[in-house]
CSV table of C-alpha atoms in Angstrom, one decimal:
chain,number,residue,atom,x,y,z
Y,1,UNK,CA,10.9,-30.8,-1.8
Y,2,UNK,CA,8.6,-30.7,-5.1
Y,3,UNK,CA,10.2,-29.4,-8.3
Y,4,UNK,CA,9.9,-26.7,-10.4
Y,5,UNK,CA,7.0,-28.2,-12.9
Y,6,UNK,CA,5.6,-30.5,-10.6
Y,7,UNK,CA,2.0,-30.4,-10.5
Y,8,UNK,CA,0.9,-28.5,-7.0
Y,9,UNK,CA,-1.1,-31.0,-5.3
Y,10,UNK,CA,-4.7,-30.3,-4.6
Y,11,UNK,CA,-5.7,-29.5,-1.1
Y,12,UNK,CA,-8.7,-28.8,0.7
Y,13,UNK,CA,-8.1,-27.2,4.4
Y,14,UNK,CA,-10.5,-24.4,6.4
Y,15,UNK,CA,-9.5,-21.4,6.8
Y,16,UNK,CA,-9.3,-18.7,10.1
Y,17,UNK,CA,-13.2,-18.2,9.5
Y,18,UNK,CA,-13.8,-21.9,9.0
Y,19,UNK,CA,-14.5,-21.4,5.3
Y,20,UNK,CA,-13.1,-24.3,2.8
Y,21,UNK,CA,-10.4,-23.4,0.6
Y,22,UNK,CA,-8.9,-25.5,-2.3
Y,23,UNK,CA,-6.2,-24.7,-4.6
Y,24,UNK,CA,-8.2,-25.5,-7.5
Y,25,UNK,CA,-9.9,-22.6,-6.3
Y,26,UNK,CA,-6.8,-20.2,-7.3
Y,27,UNK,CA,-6.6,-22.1,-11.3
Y,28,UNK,CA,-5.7,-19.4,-13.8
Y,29,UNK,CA,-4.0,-17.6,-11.2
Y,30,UNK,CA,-0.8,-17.8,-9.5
Y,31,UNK,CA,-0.6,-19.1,-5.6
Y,32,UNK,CA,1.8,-18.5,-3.0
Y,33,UNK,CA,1.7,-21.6,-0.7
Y,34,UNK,CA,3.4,-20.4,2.8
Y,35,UNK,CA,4.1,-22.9,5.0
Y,36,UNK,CA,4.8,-22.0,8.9
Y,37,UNK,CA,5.8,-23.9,11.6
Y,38,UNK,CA,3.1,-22.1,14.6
Y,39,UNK,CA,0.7,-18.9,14.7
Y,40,UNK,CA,1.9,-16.3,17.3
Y,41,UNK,CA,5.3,-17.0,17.4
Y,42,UNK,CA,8.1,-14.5,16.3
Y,43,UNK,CA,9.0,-16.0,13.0
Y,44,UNK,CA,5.7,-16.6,12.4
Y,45,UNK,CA,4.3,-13.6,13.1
Y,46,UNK,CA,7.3,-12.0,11.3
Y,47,UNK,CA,6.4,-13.6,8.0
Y,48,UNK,CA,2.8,-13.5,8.2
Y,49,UNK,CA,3.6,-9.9,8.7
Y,50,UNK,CA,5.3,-9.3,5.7
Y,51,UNK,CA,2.7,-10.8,3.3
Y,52,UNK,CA,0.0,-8.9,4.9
Y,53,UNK,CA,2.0,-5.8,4.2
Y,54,UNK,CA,2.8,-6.7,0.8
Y,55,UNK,CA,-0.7,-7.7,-0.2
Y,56,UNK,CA,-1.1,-4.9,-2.2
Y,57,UNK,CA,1.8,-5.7,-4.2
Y,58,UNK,CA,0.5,-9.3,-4.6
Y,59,UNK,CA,-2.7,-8.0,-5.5
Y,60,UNK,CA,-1.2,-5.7,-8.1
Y,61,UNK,CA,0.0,-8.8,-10.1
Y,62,UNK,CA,-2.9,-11.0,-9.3
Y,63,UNK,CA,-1.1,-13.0,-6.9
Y,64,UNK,CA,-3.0,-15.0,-3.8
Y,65,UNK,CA,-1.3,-15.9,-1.0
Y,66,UNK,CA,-2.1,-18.6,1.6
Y,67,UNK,CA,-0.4,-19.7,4.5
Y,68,UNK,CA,-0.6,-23.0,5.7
Y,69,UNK,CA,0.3,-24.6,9.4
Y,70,UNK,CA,-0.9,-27.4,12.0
Y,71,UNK,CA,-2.5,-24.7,13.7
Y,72,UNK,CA,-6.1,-25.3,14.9
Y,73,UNK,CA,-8.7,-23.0,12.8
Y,74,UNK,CA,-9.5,-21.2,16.4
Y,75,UNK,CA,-6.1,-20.3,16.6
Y,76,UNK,CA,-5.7,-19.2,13.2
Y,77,UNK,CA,-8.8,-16.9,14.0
Y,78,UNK,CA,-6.8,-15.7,16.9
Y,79,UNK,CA,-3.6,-14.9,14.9
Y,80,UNK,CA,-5.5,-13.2,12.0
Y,81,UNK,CA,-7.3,-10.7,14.5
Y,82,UNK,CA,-4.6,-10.3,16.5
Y,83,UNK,CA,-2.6,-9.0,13.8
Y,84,UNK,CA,-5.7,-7.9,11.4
Y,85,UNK,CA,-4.2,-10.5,8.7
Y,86,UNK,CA,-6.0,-10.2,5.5
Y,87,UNK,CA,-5.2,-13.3,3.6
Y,88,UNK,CA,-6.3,-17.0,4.2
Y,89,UNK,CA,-4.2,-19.0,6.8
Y,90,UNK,CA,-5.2,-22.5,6.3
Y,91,UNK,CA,-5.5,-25.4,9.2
Y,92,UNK,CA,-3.5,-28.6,8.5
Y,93,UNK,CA,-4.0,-30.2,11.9
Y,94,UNK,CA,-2.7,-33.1,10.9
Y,95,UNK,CA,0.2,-32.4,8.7
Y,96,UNK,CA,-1.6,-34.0,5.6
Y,97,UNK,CA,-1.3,-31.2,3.1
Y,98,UNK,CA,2.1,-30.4,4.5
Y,99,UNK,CA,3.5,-33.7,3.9
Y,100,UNK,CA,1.9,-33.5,0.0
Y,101,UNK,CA,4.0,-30.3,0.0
Y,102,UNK,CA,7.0,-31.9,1.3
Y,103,UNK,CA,7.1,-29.7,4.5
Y,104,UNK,CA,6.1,-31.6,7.1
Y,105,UNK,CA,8.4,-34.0,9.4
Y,106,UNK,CA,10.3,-34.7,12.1
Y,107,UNK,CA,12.1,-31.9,13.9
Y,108,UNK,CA,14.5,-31.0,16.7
Y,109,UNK,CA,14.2,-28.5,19.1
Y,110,UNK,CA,16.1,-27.7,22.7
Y,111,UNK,CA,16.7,-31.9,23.0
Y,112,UNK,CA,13.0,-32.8,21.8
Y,113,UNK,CA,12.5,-34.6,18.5
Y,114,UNK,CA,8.7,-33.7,17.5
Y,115,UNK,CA,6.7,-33.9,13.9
Y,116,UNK,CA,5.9,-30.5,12.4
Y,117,UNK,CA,5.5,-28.1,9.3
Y,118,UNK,CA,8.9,-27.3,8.1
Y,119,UNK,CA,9.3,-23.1,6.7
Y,120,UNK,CA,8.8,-23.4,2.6
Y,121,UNK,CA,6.8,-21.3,0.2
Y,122,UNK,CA,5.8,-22.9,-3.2
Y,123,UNK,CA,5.1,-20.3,-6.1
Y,124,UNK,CA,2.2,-21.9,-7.7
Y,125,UNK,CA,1.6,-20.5,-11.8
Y,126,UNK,CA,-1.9,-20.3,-13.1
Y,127,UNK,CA,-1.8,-23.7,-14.9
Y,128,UNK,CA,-1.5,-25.5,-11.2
Y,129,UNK,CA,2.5,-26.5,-11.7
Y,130,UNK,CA,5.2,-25.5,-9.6
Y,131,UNK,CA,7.2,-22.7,-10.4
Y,132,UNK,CA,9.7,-21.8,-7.5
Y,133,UNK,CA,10.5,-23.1,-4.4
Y,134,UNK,CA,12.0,-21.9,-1.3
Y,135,UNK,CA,13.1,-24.0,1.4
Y,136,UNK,CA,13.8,-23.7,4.7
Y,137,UNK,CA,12.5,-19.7,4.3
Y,138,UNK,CA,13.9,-17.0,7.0
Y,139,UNK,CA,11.1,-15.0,7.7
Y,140,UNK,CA,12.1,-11.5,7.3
Y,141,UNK,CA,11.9,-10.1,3.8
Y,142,UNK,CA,10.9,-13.1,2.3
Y,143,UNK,CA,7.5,-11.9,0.9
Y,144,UNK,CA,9.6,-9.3,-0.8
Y,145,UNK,CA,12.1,-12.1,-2.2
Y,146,UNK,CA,8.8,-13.7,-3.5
Y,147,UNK,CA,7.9,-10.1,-4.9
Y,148,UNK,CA,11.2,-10.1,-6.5
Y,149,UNK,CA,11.1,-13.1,-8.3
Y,150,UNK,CA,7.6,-12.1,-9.5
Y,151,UNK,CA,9.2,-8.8,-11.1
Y,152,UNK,CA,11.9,-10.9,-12.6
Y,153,UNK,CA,12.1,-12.2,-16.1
Y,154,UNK,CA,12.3,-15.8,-14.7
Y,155,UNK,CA,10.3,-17.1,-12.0
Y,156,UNK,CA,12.8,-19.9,-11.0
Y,157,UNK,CA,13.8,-22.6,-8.1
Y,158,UNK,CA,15.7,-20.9,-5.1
C-alpha cells in the first residue's frame, strides 16, 4: 500500500461515458480514489451505493470521488445507469493504475488463483499527496467512515 504523504500517482483512465479523467484534474481539491474488484456485484454495488448516497456530503466539503476497477467502460455505463450513479467510475482494463495504487494482484477465489483489483480507497489532499488509506475496505458504511475521517481533526492512515 502507498503511505500517508506519498505523492498520489497520476492516472489517466475513461470514464462510464468514455470521457478522460486524470487526477491532476482534481489538484487543489481532495480525491477519494475507490478501488473495486467488479461492477454489479453485491459488494460492489454496495459500496458504489453508499458514495452515491453520500455525494452530497462529499460535495458539501468539496470532496470528489472516483471509483476505479478492470471493468470495461461499457460495463461501467451499465452499472452507472443501472443504479443512476452520479460520480465517475473509471476503466482500468488492464490493472495499470491499480497496480500504481497498490491494489491490483493476484487473488484467490472458490480454488482459482486469478489477477484482480484488490478493495482500497486512497484519500487524496489538494496538494496531490496521500493522506489516508484504507485497505482491504468492507463495503458497507465505508463512504461514511471516509466521511468521518473528513469531519475529524486528523485525516489519518486506517
Amino acid at each position: 500500500m502507498l503511505d500517508v504523504g506519498d505523492d498520489a500517482p497520476e492516472f489517466e483512465l475513461s470514464n462510464q461515458h468514455g470521457e478522460t479523467v486524470r487526477r491532476s484534474d482534481f489538484e487543489g481539491q481532495r480525491l477519494v480514489v475507490y478501488f473495486y474488484p467488479r461492477a454489479n456485484t453485491d459488494g460492489c454495488t454496495t459500496e458504489a451505493r453508499s458514495f452515491d448516497d453520500a455525494k452530497p456530503e462529499f460535495d458539501d466539503r468539496d470532496v470528489h470521488v472516483v471509483g476505479i476497477s478492470d471493468d470495461p467502460v461499457d460495463d461501467l455505463a451499465d452499472f452507472a445507469a443501472e443504479y443512476d450513479l452520479d460520480f465517475d467510475l473509471l476503466s482500468d482494463e488492464f490493472g495499470e493504475v491499480a497496480t500504481l495504487y497498490e491494489s491490483y494482484g493476484e487473488k484467490r477465489m472458490f480454488g482459482n488463483t486469478f489477477d484482480g483489483v484488490f478493495r482500497n480507497t486512497y484519500l487524496v489532499g489538494p496538494d496531490g499527496t496521500i493522506e489516508a488509506v484504507y485497505e482491504g475496505v468492507t463495503p458497507e458504511g465505508h463512504a461514511e467512515e471516509v466521511l468521518a475521517d473528513l469531519d475529524g481533526a486528523e485525516v489519518a492512515a486506517d
